[in-house]
Amino acid sequence: MIKKRLAVALSIALLSISSVEAAKYRVVELDVANEGQDSFPSAINDDGEISVNVKLPYDIPIDIDLIDFDSVVLTDSEAASVGNINETDYELLLAHIRGQQGSQFFQQIADTISYQASEDETDYIPVFDQEASADGEYTLSSNVNTRDINNSDFSVGSSQGYFSKVDYQFENGVETTFIVYEFGARGFVSRNGQTTELPPPEDFAGGYSEAYGINESNQVVGYGTTEFLSDTFELAEESCEDEDLRGDIPYESCISSLASSLAGNPAQASQLRGLIWELDDNGNLLDTTELGILFEPEAEDIASYTSRAHAINDNGIAVGVSHGEYTTSNATVIRTYGVIFDGEEILNLTPTPDLTVAASSATISSATDINNNNLVVGYQVQRINGVNRDKFFVYDMSLGELEFPDDFFLGSESVALAVNNNNLVVGYGEVEASIGNRRSEGFLYDHNEKEFSRIRDLLDCDSKYTIVQANSINDNDEIAATALYQAPLRDSRGELVIDSGGNEILVDTVGAVKLIPIEGGEADICEVPEDEVVMPRQGASISWLLLFSGMLLMWRRFTKK
């Protein structure tokens, strides 16, 4: 009993450098981890369904009709040419195809695809993808980025167009196949395999649009092309329709090249504005509303300006970013500010940035989410110890107050990603003050209680997971998070790799997980390795930290009663 009380006393005295963990959440891995090399959640709804983006998907179907088997060295070309591809040749062919991405004469392979996942079920979100075979296998050719999901299971995001084949004979008689698409990026709404396109107001060369958020009234927000800076793309699109002007290529190839050029840098060619797409309960597009920017450009100003909506609450109030002017004593420059779109009004959340920040950073702030209590979260760039740092904020529209809660330590960068209707905020921030690359971990901030927690401290002391980001939180306080942990190594087909002794090989993995609250969970004090001590906020000296670092290793976990 005496030792336990002493440990409690020491723990309280040294809380600023110890890690107080809490078994308040349990971690559930999602099945989607088996669909690709890494997985990243973007949003979670109240049913616990999570939208997840998977990087480098496994088991890409190889289209042997598009392979020139004379141009790649395989172990068994004859078998591969009829579809019997062994493990080694599959890896060789995959590398060969990936090395030619962007070429219209090679199969295109998606770097990122999306799923809707829960603890026990994973559903592919095909968006514009199509089945490649009679057994329901998809091509996995178009990159998809899903960003939000509502309680009606509508997922929203952006995707490349479907890559289709166009057979063509050149004037010299040579036959070939072009691999083309109609647009480089388009917003979408998808549910149960049914997808609705969210086109921009101006869609020459396919236009450009991205969707970021959706509310329970099926209002979707994002941004897209609203006006082209010149008639270049309009004339080029017309030229594609003229055989003499487009040259010895098919029409589809000409359009695909234009779409690719626009998608590479839409801001160079067009005005981009925040958009609200209105949908009915069946996902049909009803209307599109264009949002403004923080200032009115001069009539002769042909520069490109952007606004973008990231989220929208059930009150129809959206948040995001907008270009705005910043004027010094001798110049006016364009900067990006976090904003609120409330009807026709645009509110600048950070109209008076630090002079040094405004002079050195193109971004002043960003608003990332808003809940139904009109609580807005995001981050602002601040000057700390001579360095620009992102610091997360909470803005209460009813009070007109912008708050910067204490985070991991004074010089830590922190970004808020989401807020639920219980006023709980999640995001990520730096947990160490090293000069080089700083490790980041997820956080949970209770705005009602003004309490900031490192997510790692809310897990069991023996948890194998490091929560790199807390990406989204629903109204059941369940969190969709990105975790770093060890998992069995898989090959490009998704099959387990076994060593010579017949054992699985464990490797560091980044994967989507769900954090589920533990009813009645209470705080534990956990032993923390010396190199994982979070820096204190009040600037304790290094020598003082070193003096007590050895003591940290002596503490043992105990449970509060």
XYZ file of C-alpha atoms in Angstrom:
561
model
C 0.000 0.000 0.000
C 2.844 2.399 0.863
C 4.541 1.741 -2.489
C 1.292 2.309 -4.342
C 0.650 5.615 -2.623
C 4.214 6.679 -3.314
C 3.766 5.833 -6.975
C 0.594 7.908 -7.078
C 2.375 10.851 -5.506
C 5.265 10.633 -7.934
C 2.855 10.298 -10.855
C 0.976 13.437 -9.895
C 4.189 15.378 -9.305
C 5.628 14.429 -12.675
C 2.496 14.401 -14.827
C 4.048 16.933 -17.187
C 6.543 14.355 -18.465
C 4.734 11.080 -17.839
C 2.164 9.458 -20.062
C -1.103 8.851 -18.286
C -2.870 6.203 -20.294
C -6.510 5.357 -19.969
C -8.324 2.167 -20.889
C -11.219 4.214 -22.165
C -11.094 2.956 -25.753
C -10.502 -0.420 -27.330
C -9.019 -0.763 -30.807
C -10.705 -2.775 -33.546
C -8.812 -3.508 -36.755
C -10.859 -3.293 -39.926
C -10.933 -6.027 -42.554
C -9.995 -3.449 -45.127
C -6.391 -3.740 -43.938
C -6.192 -6.875 -46.096
C -7.159 -4.992 -49.265
C -3.952 -3.039 -49.750
C -0.565 -2.090 -48.386
C -1.852 0.787 -46.222
C -5.304 2.098 -45.355
C -6.495 5.502 -44.148
C -9.968 6.292 -42.755
C -11.649 9.548 -43.683
C -15.016 9.554 -41.857
C -17.318 7.522 -39.592
C -21.115 7.716 -39.359
C -23.365 6.978 -36.379
C -23.803 3.345 -37.479
C -20.047 2.898 -37.163
C -19.543 2.610 -40.924
C -16.190 4.040 -41.970
C -15.073 5.352 -45.356
C -11.521 4.153 -45.962
C -8.955 4.891 -48.664
C -6.548 2.052 -49.462
C -3.109 2.724 -50.912
C -1.429 0.273 -53.299
C -4.334 -2.215 -53.499
C -3.614 -5.921 -53.675
C -4.485 -8.362 -56.448
C -4.663 -5.932 -59.362
C -6.118 -7.799 -62.375
C -3.566 -7.703 -65.199
C -4.963 -7.191 -68.686
C -2.779 -9.513 -70.755
C -4.267 -8.126 -73.988
C -2.375 -4.894 -73.322
C 0.989 -6.531 -72.584
C 3.748 -6.663 -75.182
C 5.402 -9.827 -73.910
C 8.463 -9.172 -76.083
C 9.225 -6.044 -74.041
C 9.368 -7.610 -70.573
C 11.531 -10.446 -69.274
C 9.515 -13.115 -67.428
C 10.221 -16.567 -66.058
C 7.420 -18.097 -68.148
C 6.171 -15.741 -70.863
C 4.235 -18.445 -72.664
C 2.089 -19.273 -69.623
C 1.665 -15.602 -68.697
C 0.458 -14.749 -72.214
C -2.561 -17.017 -71.740
C -3.319 -15.781 -68.236
C -1.415 -18.360 -66.166
C 0.802 -15.899 -64.347
C 3.044 -17.264 -61.616
C 3.931 -15.280 -58.501
C 7.267 -13.992 -59.742
C 5.949 -12.973 -63.157
C 2.975 -11.248 -61.559
C 5.354 -9.017 -59.607
C 7.428 -8.341 -62.742
C 4.382 -7.462 -64.838
C 2.969 -5.243 -62.123
C 6.242 -3.311 -61.882
C 6.361 -3.044 -65.677
C 2.843 -1.586 -65.853
C 3.343 0.792 -62.920
C 6.446 2.148 -64.645
C 4.275 3.302 -67.563
C 1.500 5.068 -65.672
C 0.119 8.041 -67.566
C 0.782 6.504 -70.975
C -2.293 5.964 -73.139
C -0.781 2.729 -74.466
C -0.583 0.875 -71.137
C -3.027 -0.446 -68.582
C -3.689 2.098 -65.834
C -3.533 0.988 -62.192
C -5.074 2.859 -59.285
C -2.765 4.004 -56.526
C -5.736 4.591 -54.194
C -9.182 2.967 -54.036
C -11.989 3.239 -51.478
C -14.087 1.004 -49.246
C -16.911 1.268 -46.751
C -15.880 -0.792 -43.751
C -17.006 -1.915 -40.320
C -15.655 -4.462 -37.838
C -16.958 -7.436 -39.823
C -17.708 -6.236 -43.358
C -15.869 -4.481 -46.169
C -17.524 -3.211 -49.348
C -15.661 -1.860 -52.348
C -16.862 1.573 -53.544
C -16.482 1.280 -57.333
C -17.563 4.867 -58.175
C -16.813 4.992 -61.939
C -14.930 1.680 -62.085
C -16.413 -1.195 -64.095
C -16.247 -4.955 -63.923
C -13.383 -6.494 -65.850
C -14.637 -10.067 -65.921
C -17.768 -12.153 -65.607
C -16.927 -13.098 -62.012
C -17.398 -9.503 -60.823
C -13.730 -8.539 -60.733
C -13.191 -4.778 -61.146
C -10.397 -3.153 -63.148
C -9.078 -1.120 -60.151
C -7.808 1.451 -62.622
C -9.145 4.816 -61.395
C -7.825 6.658 -58.354
C -10.553 7.368 -55.805
C -10.446 9.517 -52.673
C -13.508 9.182 -50.417
C -13.739 11.895 -47.769
C -17.060 11.659 -45.924
C -20.067 9.439 -45.197
C -23.434 10.349 -43.675
C -25.966 8.294 -41.705
C -27.782 7.330 -44.911
C -24.560 5.628 -46.071
C -23.922 8.144 -48.847
C -20.172 8.335 -49.414
C -18.670 11.392 -51.115
C -15.305 12.174 -52.615
C -13.596 12.523 -55.984
C -12.435 10.089 -58.618
C -10.792 9.837 -61.992
C -13.022 8.792 -64.848
C -13.177 5.159 -65.902
C -10.276 4.108 -68.125
C -11.704 2.542 -71.283
C -10.115 0.928 -74.336
C -10.318 2.497 -77.775
C -9.055 0.379 -80.667
C -7.505 2.480 -83.421
C -5.726 2.073 -86.732
C -3.155 4.703 -87.675
C -2.960 6.026 -91.220
C 0.070 3.810 -91.806
C -2.038 0.739 -91.067
C -0.621 -0.023 -87.616
C -3.295 -1.038 -85.114
C -3.166 -0.209 -81.417
C -5.326 0.322 -78.346
C -5.589 3.621 -76.480
C -6.403 3.726 -72.739
C -8.368 6.904 -72.059
C -10.756 8.636 -69.660
C -13.255 11.514 -69.917
C -12.184 13.521 -66.868
C -9.281 13.710 -64.458
C -11.198 14.452 -61.239
C -14.923 14.606 -60.534
C -16.872 14.745 -57.315
C -19.278 11.917 -56.597
C -21.916 10.571 -54.246
C -22.107 6.794 -53.964
C -24.333 4.319 -52.115
C -24.811 0.566 -52.618
C -22.800 0.639 -55.839
C -24.885 3.456 -57.352
C -22.920 6.619 -58.131
C -24.039 10.154 -58.946
C -21.581 12.472 -60.655
C -21.137 15.945 -59.173
C -19.969 17.994 -62.156
C -18.604 21.543 -61.905
C -20.456 24.502 -63.429
C -17.900 24.679 -66.262
C -16.819 21.325 -67.664
C -14.665 21.916 -70.739
C -12.155 19.055 -71.019
C -14.182 17.267 -68.357
C -13.862 20.121 -65.891
C -12.606 19.566 -62.359
C -14.551 18.991 -59.146
C -13.969 17.451 -55.732
C -16.473 16.660 -52.981
C -15.403 16.885 -49.333
C -18.403 16.644 -47.013
C -22.088 15.732 -46.750
C -24.785 16.455 -44.152
C -27.950 14.551 -43.235
C -30.008 16.575 -45.727
C -27.771 15.269 -48.531
C -26.126 18.606 -49.177
C -22.635 17.943 -50.492
C -19.817 20.482 -50.402
C -16.562 20.772 -52.266
C -15.264 22.899 -55.109
C -14.826 22.947 -58.860
C -14.184 24.879 -62.048
C -16.589 27.802 -62.423
C -14.916 29.863 -65.139
C -11.952 29.296 -67.433
C -9.357 32.059 -67.618
C -9.218 31.851 -71.410
C -10.937 30.008 -74.241
C -7.954 27.650 -74.613
C -9.725 24.532 -73.364
C -12.969 25.359 -75.176
C -11.115 25.745 -78.482
C -8.998 22.664 -77.794
C -12.142 20.632 -77.117
C -13.589 21.841 -80.420
C -10.341 20.902 -82.142
C -10.658 17.364 -80.792
C -13.895 17.027 -82.752
C -12.161 17.966 -86.025
C -10.185 15.080 -87.563
C -7.868 17.424 -89.431
C -7.039 19.467 -86.344
C -6.548 16.708 -83.802
C -4.196 14.670 -85.992
C -3.833 10.915 -86.356
C -5.340 9.969 -82.998
C -8.877 9.074 -81.925
C -11.205 11.740 -80.517
C -11.216 10.002 -77.124
C -7.424 10.221 -76.895
C -7.518 13.960 -77.593
C -10.123 14.574 -74.868
C -8.230 12.371 -72.404
C -5.046 14.390 -72.916
C -6.930 17.637 -72.272
C -8.560 16.201 -69.152
C -5.204 15.044 -67.843
C -3.659 18.473 -68.460
C -6.487 20.214 -66.586
C -6.404 17.782 -63.652
C -2.660 18.326 -63.264
C -3.132 22.008 -62.375
C -6.753 23.244 -62.507
C -5.894 26.533 -60.773
C -3.621 27.499 -63.643
C -6.477 27.388 -66.141
C -9.624 28.328 -64.242
C -11.399 29.966 -61.365
C -12.202 27.447 -58.618
C -15.051 28.099 -56.210
C -16.669 26.299 -53.346
C -19.814 24.422 -54.355
C -22.900 22.982 -52.669
C -24.634 20.173 -54.541
C -28.225 19.397 -53.446
C -29.415 15.773 -53.735
C -32.668 13.997 -53.027
C -33.018 10.902 -50.832
C -32.232 8.659 -53.807
C -28.999 10.468 -54.567
C -30.259 12.344 -57.617
C -28.643 15.737 -58.233
C -31.179 18.573 -57.878
C -29.193 21.803 -57.825
C -25.698 23.305 -57.593
C -24.866 26.511 -55.712
C -21.644 28.430 -56.237
C -19.962 29.945 -53.188
C -17.916 33.128 -53.270
C -14.523 34.305 -52.071
C -13.446 36.842 -49.460
C -12.887 39.713 -51.886
C -14.139 40.959 -55.233
C -11.373 40.899 -57.877
C -11.119 43.803 -60.277
C -12.848 43.295 -63.611
C -9.514 43.280 -65.482
C -7.934 40.818 -63.013
C -7.413 37.499 -64.827
C -5.582 35.708 -61.994
C -7.007 32.455 -60.651
C -8.622 32.559 -57.204
C -9.993 29.685 -55.152
C -12.492 28.949 -52.420
C -13.237 25.451 -51.147
C -15.859 24.021 -48.784
C -14.687 21.153 -46.570
C -17.756 20.357 -44.443
C -21.391 21.322 -43.934
C -23.643 20.881 -40.910
C -27.356 20.122 -40.792
C -28.057 23.859 -40.498
C -26.667 24.315 -43.999
C -23.601 26.232 -42.785
C -20.394 25.241 -44.570
C -16.738 25.786 -43.676
C -13.538 25.675 -45.656
C -10.990 28.066 -47.116
C -10.902 31.061 -49.414
C -8.345 33.273 -51.031
C -8.317 36.724 -49.519
C -6.226 39.864 -49.673
C -3.621 40.829 -47.085
C -2.300 44.374 -47.248
C 0.972 45.559 -45.753
C 2.387 49.076 -45.848
C 3.712 48.596 -49.370
C 1.972 45.615 -50.983
C -1.212 43.559 -51.232
C -0.778 39.788 -51.431
C -3.194 36.851 -51.701
C -3.407 34.458 -48.779
C -5.623 31.461 -47.911
C -7.917 31.912 -44.905
C -10.234 29.599 -42.995
C -13.824 30.719 -43.586
C -17.478 30.064 -42.798
C -20.010 30.075 -45.652
C -23.333 31.089 -44.065
C -25.824 31.698 -46.845
C -24.412 34.526 -48.943
C -22.130 35.680 -46.121
C -18.470 34.645 -45.887
C -16.830 35.047 -42.482
C -13.049 35.235 -42.250
C -12.029 33.341 -39.091
C -8.545 34.884 -38.910
C -8.672 38.359 -40.484
C -5.653 39.739 -38.589
C -2.789 37.234 -38.836
C 0.659 37.803 -37.440
C 2.650 40.052 -39.785
C 5.572 37.610 -39.969
C 3.240 34.694 -40.747
C 1.415 36.633 -43.460
C 4.734 37.584 -45.022
C 6.092 34.051 -45.085
C 3.131 31.653 -45.409
C 0.643 31.370 -48.279
C -1.797 29.746 -45.841
C -3.064 31.649 -42.825
C -5.669 29.167 -41.605
C -8.119 26.438 -42.604
C -11.541 25.390 -41.284
C -11.935 21.617 -41.497
C -15.279 20.755 -39.864
C -18.436 22.139 -38.219
C -21.014 20.434 -35.995
C -24.713 21.122 -35.494
C -23.910 23.349 -32.498
C -22.115 25.650 -34.978
C -18.765 24.798 -33.443
C -16.037 25.128 -36.079
C -12.614 23.453 -35.915
C -9.464 23.778 -37.957
C -5.987 25.242 -37.617
C -4.159 28.568 -37.889
C -0.499 29.223 -38.654
C 1.214 30.914 -35.708
C 4.750 32.158 -35.194
C 6.322 30.264 -32.272
C 9.984 30.589 -31.339
C 10.750 32.012 -34.768
C 9.069 29.166 -36.686
C 5.629 28.928 -38.336
C 3.504 26.256 -36.644
C -0.041 25.037 -37.320
C -2.171 25.265 -34.159
C -5.648 23.773 -33.931
C -8.551 26.007 -33.006
C -12.198 25.833 -31.954
C -14.505 28.660 -33.003
C -17.938 29.062 -31.388
C -20.233 30.901 -33.798
C -22.753 31.718 -31.069
C -20.098 33.480 -28.982
C -17.855 34.690 -31.792
C -14.843 33.322 -29.895
C -11.750 31.710 -31.400
C -9.992 29.395 -28.920
C -6.570 27.769 -29.185
C -6.548 24.925 -26.626
C -3.317 23.732 -25.055
C -2.031 20.761 -27.050
C 1.009 18.464 -26.707
C 3.530 21.257 -26.036
C 4.127 24.879 -26.982
C 6.054 24.243 -30.206
C 3.924 21.303 -31.324
C 2.041 21.543 -34.604
C -1.562 20.393 -34.243
C -4.473 20.087 -36.669
C -8.142 19.476 -35.826
C -9.833 17.234 -38.386
C -13.368 16.670 -37.071
C -15.863 17.545 -34.332
C -18.993 15.638 -33.313
C -22.244 16.979 -31.854
C -20.999 16.226 -28.334
C -18.312 18.887 -28.940
C -15.485 16.338 -28.995
C -12.680 17.276 -31.375
C -10.191 14.875 -32.960
C -7.033 15.448 -34.940
C -3.283 14.999 -34.722
C -0.197 16.809 -33.494
C 3.518 16.509 -32.899
C 4.523 14.659 -29.741
C 8.246 15.379 -29.690
C 10.402 18.454 -30.084
C 13.271 17.048 -32.146
C 14.939 19.229 -34.758
C 14.332 16.762 -37.607
C 11.152 14.947 -38.531
C 8.753 14.981 -35.607
C 6.454 12.078 -34.802
C 2.764 12.880 -34.775
C -0.044 11.191 -32.876
C -3.787 11.574 -32.645
C -5.600 13.587 -30.004
C -9.065 13.946 -28.497
C -10.174 17.325 -27.140
C -13.300 17.717 -25.018
C -14.433 21.286 -25.664
C -17.054 21.162 -22.897
C -14.537 20.120 -20.241
C -11.559 21.902 -21.849
C -9.637 18.628 -21.627
C -6.945 17.597 -24.123
C -5.882 13.927 -24.372
C -3.312 12.034 -26.340
C -5.213 9.142 -27.966
C -2.480 6.745 -26.969
C -3.261 7.581 -23.350
C -6.863 6.453 -23.825
C -5.851 2.906 -24.784
C -4.716 -0.070 -22.755
C -1.109 0.239 -21.593
C -0.150 -2.879 -23.534
C -1.769 -1.751 -26.777
C 0.312 -2.516 -29.848
C -1.166 0.468 -31.706
C 0.252 3.950 -32.079
C -2.569 6.215 -33.198
C -0.967 8.477 -35.778
C -4.138 10.439 -36.551
C -7.647 10.605 -35.154
C -9.509 11.296 -38.393
C -13.206 11.386 -37.530
C -15.622 10.925 -34.603
C -19.339 10.090 -34.589
C -22.023 10.984 -32.055
C -21.448 7.674 -30.223
C -17.903 8.969 -29.622
C -16.469 6.183 -31.787
C -13.324 7.313 -33.568
C -12.023 6.407 -37.014
C -8.250 6.543 -36.696
C -5.016 5.819 -38.520
C -2.774 3.471 -36.568
C 0.813 2.307 -36.840
C 1.257 -1.307 -35.795
C 2.904 -4.553 -36.816
C 1.010 -6.882 -39.153
C 1.902 -9.882 -41.333
C 3.695 -9.050 -44.580
C 1.692 -9.693 -47.760
C 2.757 -9.858 -51.391
C 1.190 -7.902 -54.250
C -1.631 -10.424 -54.539
C -2.428 -10.008 -50.846
C -1.107 -13.449 -49.897
C 0.827 -13.901 -46.656
C 4.604 -14.059 -47.011
C 6.163 -16.908 -45.002
C 9.830 -17.180 -44.020
C 11.985 -20.288 -44.403
C 10.806 -21.532 -41.016
C 7.145 -21.335 -42.010
C 6.499 -18.245 -39.889
C 4.712 -15.026 -40.763
C 6.918 -11.955 -41.224
C 5.763 -8.940 -39.230
C 6.280 -5.454 -40.678
C 5.283 -1.924 -39.688
C 1.857 -1.187 -41.156
C -0.319 1.918 -41.412
C -3.946 0.902 -41.142
C -7.468 2.144 -40.502
C -8.891 1.205 -37.103
C -12.000 1.963 -35.097
C -11.720 3.139 -31.500
C -14.746 2.097 -29.450
C -15.441 3.618 -26.008
C -15.222 1.219 -23.054
C -18.183 1.720 -20.755
C -16.906 2.594 -17.294
C -13.297 2.697 -18.485
C -10.906 4.369 -16.037
C -7.437 5.828 -16.205
C -4.294 3.755 -15.783
C -0.766 5.040 -15.178
C 1.615 3.371 -17.604
C 5.354 3.039 -17.807
C 6.691 4.960 -20.801
C 10.025 4.406 -22.591
C 12.461 7.243 -22.051
C 12.474 8.260 -25.721
C 8.683 8.591 -25.849
C 8.198 11.213 -23.169
C 6.049 14.054 -24.471
C 7.610 17.472 -23.993
C 5.943 19.575 -21.275
C 4.156 22.775 -22.202
C 5.892 25.020 -19.674
C 9.410 24.752 -21.024
C 11.062 22.517 -18.404
C 14.817 22.317 -18.890
C 16.419 19.358 -20.626
C 18.581 18.617 -17.585
C 15.483 18.416 -15.365
C 13.892 15.967 -17.794
C 16.991 13.798 -17.906
C 17.143 13.743 -14.112
C 13.730 12.111 -13.900
C 13.773 10.047 -17.102
C 15.306 7.101 -15.284
C 12.545 7.199 -12.702
C 9.950 6.809 -15.437
C 11.330 3.406 -16.299
C 10.851 2.239 -12.704
C 7.118 2.942 -12.579
C 4.736 0.061 -13.059
C 1.227 0.229 -14.302
C -1.535 0.314 -11.748
C -5.294 0.836 -11.947
C -7.222 3.572 -10.188
C -9.879 2.189 -7.867
